PDB file of C-alpha atoms in Angstrom:
ATOM      1  CA  MET A   1     -43.547-126.362-160.143  1.00  0.00           C
ATOM      2  CA  GLU A   2     -41.863-129.971-160.223  1.00  0.00           C
ATOM      3  CA  THR A   3     -43.786-132.663-158.735  1.00  0.00           C
ATOM      4  CA  ILE A   4     -42.211-134.837-156.296  1.00  0.00           C
ATOM      5  CA  ARG A   5     -42.710-138.316-156.992  1.00  0.00           C
ATOM      6  CA  ALA A   6     -42.322-141.004-154.201  1.00  0.00           C
ATOM      7  CA  ALA A   7     -39.589-143.503-154.648  1.00  0.00           C
ATOM      8  CA  PRO A   8     -40.576-146.713-156.505  1.00  0.00           C
ATOM      9  CA  THR A   9     -41.285-149.530-154.485  1.00  0.00           C
ATOM     10  CA  SER A  10     -39.505-152.612-153.863  1.00  0.00           C
ATOM     11  CA  ARG A  11     -39.872-155.259-156.569  1.00  0.00           C
ATOM     12  CA  VAL A  12     -38.619-157.687-153.855  1.00  0.00           C
ATOM     13  CA  PRO A  13     -41.130-159.730-152.080  1.00  0.00           C
ATOM     14  CA  GLU A  14     -40.886-159.687-148.442  1.00  0.00           C
ATOM     15  CA  TRP A  15     -41.085-163.308-147.947  1.00  0.00           C
ATOM     16  CA  LEU A  16     -37.779-163.234-149.858  1.00  0.00           C
ATOM     17  CA  GLY A  17     -36.266-161.028-147.387  1.00  0.00           C
ATOM     18  CA  LEU A  18     -37.475-162.631-144.952  1.00  0.00           C
ATOM     19  CA  GLY A  19     -35.812-166.379-145.872  1.00  0.00           C
ATOM     20  CA  ALA A  20     -32.696-165.056-146.368  1.00  0.00           C
ATOM     21  CA  SER A  21     -32.347-163.151-143.120  1.00  0.00           C
ATOM     22  CA  ALA A  22     -33.592-167.364-141.888  1.00  0.00           C
ATOM     23  CA  LEU A  23     -30.903-168.365-144.062  1.00  0.00           C
ATOM     24  CA  LEU A  24     -28.259-166.379-142.691  1.00  0.00           C
ATOM     25  CA  LEU A  25     -28.993-167.242-139.055  1.00  0.00           C
ATOM     26  CA  LEU A  26     -29.124-170.673-139.506  1.00  0.00           C
ATOM     27  CA  ILE A  27     -25.464-170.687-141.231  1.00  0.00           C
ATOM     28  CA  LEU A  28     -24.003-168.491-139.298  1.00  0.00           C
ATOM     29  CA  THR A  29     -25.032-170.757-136.069  1.00  0.00           C
ATOM     30  CA  LEU A  30     -25.957-174.004-136.564  1.00  0.00           C
ATOM     31  CA  PRO A  31     -22.033-174.905-137.654  1.00  0.00           C
ATOM     32  CA  PHE A  32     -21.200-173.357-134.630  1.00  0.00           C
ATOM     33  CA  ILE A  33     -23.732-174.448-131.380  1.00  0.00           C
ATOM     34  CA  GLY A  34     -22.038-178.212-130.892  1.00  0.00           C
ATOM     35  CA  GLN A  35     -18.393-177.493-130.985  1.00  0.00           C
ATOM     36  CA  GLN A  36     -17.751-175.705-127.289  1.00  0.00           C
ATOM     37  CA  GLY A  37     -18.976-177.689-123.993  1.00  0.00           C
ATOM     38  CA  LEU A  38     -22.147-176.191-121.910  1.00  0.00           C
ATOM     39  CA  TRP A  39     -21.642-172.986-120.129  1.00  0.00           C
ATOM     40  CA  PHE A  40     -22.352-173.162-116.319  1.00  0.00           C
ATOM     41  CA  ASP A  41     -25.987-171.503-116.830  1.00  0.00           C
ATOM     42  CA  GLU A  42     -26.884-173.929-119.895  1.00  0.00           C
ATOM     43  CA  ILE A  43     -25.614-176.899-117.861  1.00  0.00           C
ATOM     44  CA  PHE A  44     -27.814-175.159-114.695  1.00  0.00           C
ATOM     45  CA  SER A  45     -30.705-174.923-116.626  1.00  0.00           C
ATOM     46  CA  VAL A  46     -30.414-178.222-118.314  1.00  0.00           C
ATOM     47  CA  GLU A  47     -30.132-179.912-114.786  1.00  0.00           C
ATOM     48  CA  THR A  48     -33.436-177.905-113.580  1.00  0.00           C
ATOM     49  CA  ALA A  49     -35.439-178.889-116.909  1.00  0.00           C
ATOM     50  CA  ARG A  50     -34.300-182.683-116.137  1.00  0.00           C
ATOM     51  CA  THR A  51     -37.091-183.169-113.340  1.00  0.00           C
ATOM     52  CA  TRP A  52     -40.157-181.663-112.283  1.00  0.00           C
ATOM     53  CA  PRO A  53     -39.241-181.532-108.123  1.00  0.00           C
ATOM     54  CA  ALA A  54     -35.814-179.390-109.393  1.00  0.00           C
ATOM     55  CA  MET A  55     -37.669-176.681-111.597  1.00  0.00           C
ATOM     56  CA  LEU A  56     -40.702-176.198-108.947  1.00  0.00           C
ATOM     57  CA  ASP A  57     -37.746-175.642-106.400  1.00  0.00           C
ATOM     58  CA  VAL A  58     -36.043-173.038-108.209  1.00  0.00           C
ATOM     59  CA  PHE A  59     -39.431-171.607-109.268  1.00  0.00           C
ATOM     60  CA  ALA A  60     -40.340-171.050-105.603  1.00  0.00           C
ATOM     61  CA  ARG A  61     -36.616-169.676-104.280  1.00  0.00           C
ATOM     62  CA  TYR A  62     -34.838-168.545-107.192  1.00  0.00           C
ATOM     63  CA  GLU A  63     -35.807-167.731-110.574  1.00  0.00           C
ATOM     64  CA  ASN A  64     -39.970-167.509-111.316  1.00  0.00           C
ATOM     65  CA  ASN A  65     -39.126-165.340-114.239  1.00  0.00           C
ATOM     66  CA  MET A  66     -38.028-168.353-116.057  1.00  0.00           C
ATOM     67  CA  ALA A  67     -40.265-170.865-115.449  1.00  0.00           C
ATOM     68  CA  LEU A  68     -41.934-170.499-118.975  1.00  0.00           C
ATOM     69  CA  TYR A  69     -38.259-171.324-120.607  1.00  0.00           C
ATOM     70  CA  TYR A  70     -37.251-174.432-118.423  1.00  0.00           C
ATOM     71  CA  ILE A  71     -41.066-175.847-119.227  1.00  0.00           C
ATOM     72  CA  LEU A  72     -40.157-175.277-122.589  1.00  0.00           C
ATOM     73  CA  LEU A  73     -36.424-176.876-122.456  1.00  0.00           C
ATOM     74  CA  TRP A  74     -37.981-179.575-120.381  1.00  0.00           C
ATOM     75  CA  GLY A  75     -39.949-180.777-123.421  1.00  0.00           C
ATOM     76  CA  TRP A  76     -37.530-180.305-125.877  1.00  0.00           C
ATOM     77  CA  MET A  77     -35.238-182.270-124.219  1.00  0.00           C
ATOM     78  CA  ALA A  78     -37.173-184.711-125.408  1.00  0.00           C
ATOM     79  CA  PHE A  79     -35.381-184.421-128.627  1.00  0.00           C
ATOM     80  CA  GLY A  80     -32.101-185.161-126.586  1.00  0.00           C
ATOM     81  CA  ASP A  81     -29.844-183.472-124.021  1.00  0.00           C
ATOM     82  CA  GLY A  82     -26.993-182.772-125.982  1.00  0.00           C
ATOM     83  CA  GLU A  83     -25.379-179.070-126.658  1.00  0.00           C
ATOM     84  CA  PHE A  84     -26.402-179.266-129.821  1.00  0.00           C
ATOM     85  CA  THR A  85     -29.866-180.238-129.278  1.00  0.00           C
ATOM     86  CA  VAL A  86     -30.117-177.744-125.888  1.00  0.00           C
ATOM     87  CA  ARG A  87     -28.593-174.750-127.784  1.00  0.00           C
ATOM     88  CA  LEU A  88     -31.102-175.335-130.663  1.00  0.00           C
ATOM     89  CA  LEU A  89     -33.794-174.295-129.167  1.00  0.00           C
ATOM     90  CA  SER A  90     -32.485-170.658-128.754  1.00  0.00           C
ATOM     91  CA  VAL A  91     -31.676-170.911-132.355  1.00  0.00           C
ATOM     92  CA  VAL A  92     -35.427-171.787-132.758  1.00  0.00           C
ATOM     93  CA  PHE A  93     -36.632-168.833-130.750  1.00  0.00           C
ATOM     94  CA  GLY A  94     -34.050-166.790-132.995  1.00  0.00           C
ATOM     95  CA  LEU A  95     -36.121-167.835-136.515  1.00  0.00           C
ATOM     96  CA  MET A  96     -39.089-166.822-134.912  1.00  0.00           C
ATOM     97  CA  THR A  97     -37.959-163.270-133.639  1.00  0.00           C
ATOM     98  CA  ILE A  98     -37.324-162.554-137.393  1.00  0.00           C
ATOM     99  CA  PRO A  99     -40.624-161.961-139.040  1.00  0.00           C
ATOM    100  CA  VAL A 100     -41.961-160.127-135.570  1.00  0.00           C
ATOM    101  CA  VAL A 101     -39.052-157.218-135.930  1.00  0.00           C
ATOM    102  CA  HIS A 102     -39.860-157.153-139.545  1.00  0.00           C
ATOM    103  CA  ALA A 103     -43.529-156.818-138.825  1.00  0.00           C
ATOM    104  CA  ILE A 104     -42.345-154.142-136.034  1.00  0.00           C
ATOM    105  CA  ALA A 105     -39.846-152.423-138.519  1.00  0.00           C
ATOM    106  CA  ARG A 106     -42.770-152.054-140.823  1.00  0.00           C
ATOM    107  CA  GLN A 107     -45.301-150.526-138.716  1.00  0.00           C
ATOM    108  CA  LEU A 108     -42.510-148.154-137.286  1.00  0.00           C
ATOM    109  CA  PHE A 109     -40.779-147.029-140.918  1.00  0.00           C
ATOM    110  CA  THR A 110     -43.664-147.132-143.161  1.00  0.00           C
ATOM    111  CA  SER A 111     -44.984-143.677-144.272  1.00  0.00           C
ATOM    112  CA  ARG A 112     -48.614-143.411-144.278  1.00  0.00           C
TER     113      ARG A 112
END
């Protein structure tokens, strides 16, 4: 009877794949995020995050599920409120999702 052997494990460190994914994200997004004008929803977000009274009014009336985003955007706009800077916050969140998705995939697809 033949013995079945497990497939050899990869010799590439996990951090290298994560780094390559992050680099790919940056290559595909950074050159283009400042080229188009702001869309209506982005303008709305920037104007809402600009002042606390406007933000509180929006929370109370319309978008209380977006409160954390507007607060983070308000703090982020200390770096500027141009197209590139405003959209860079989303790129940062995109970068932060890479290790989270990796950890979830490892939990789901690793044999025990």
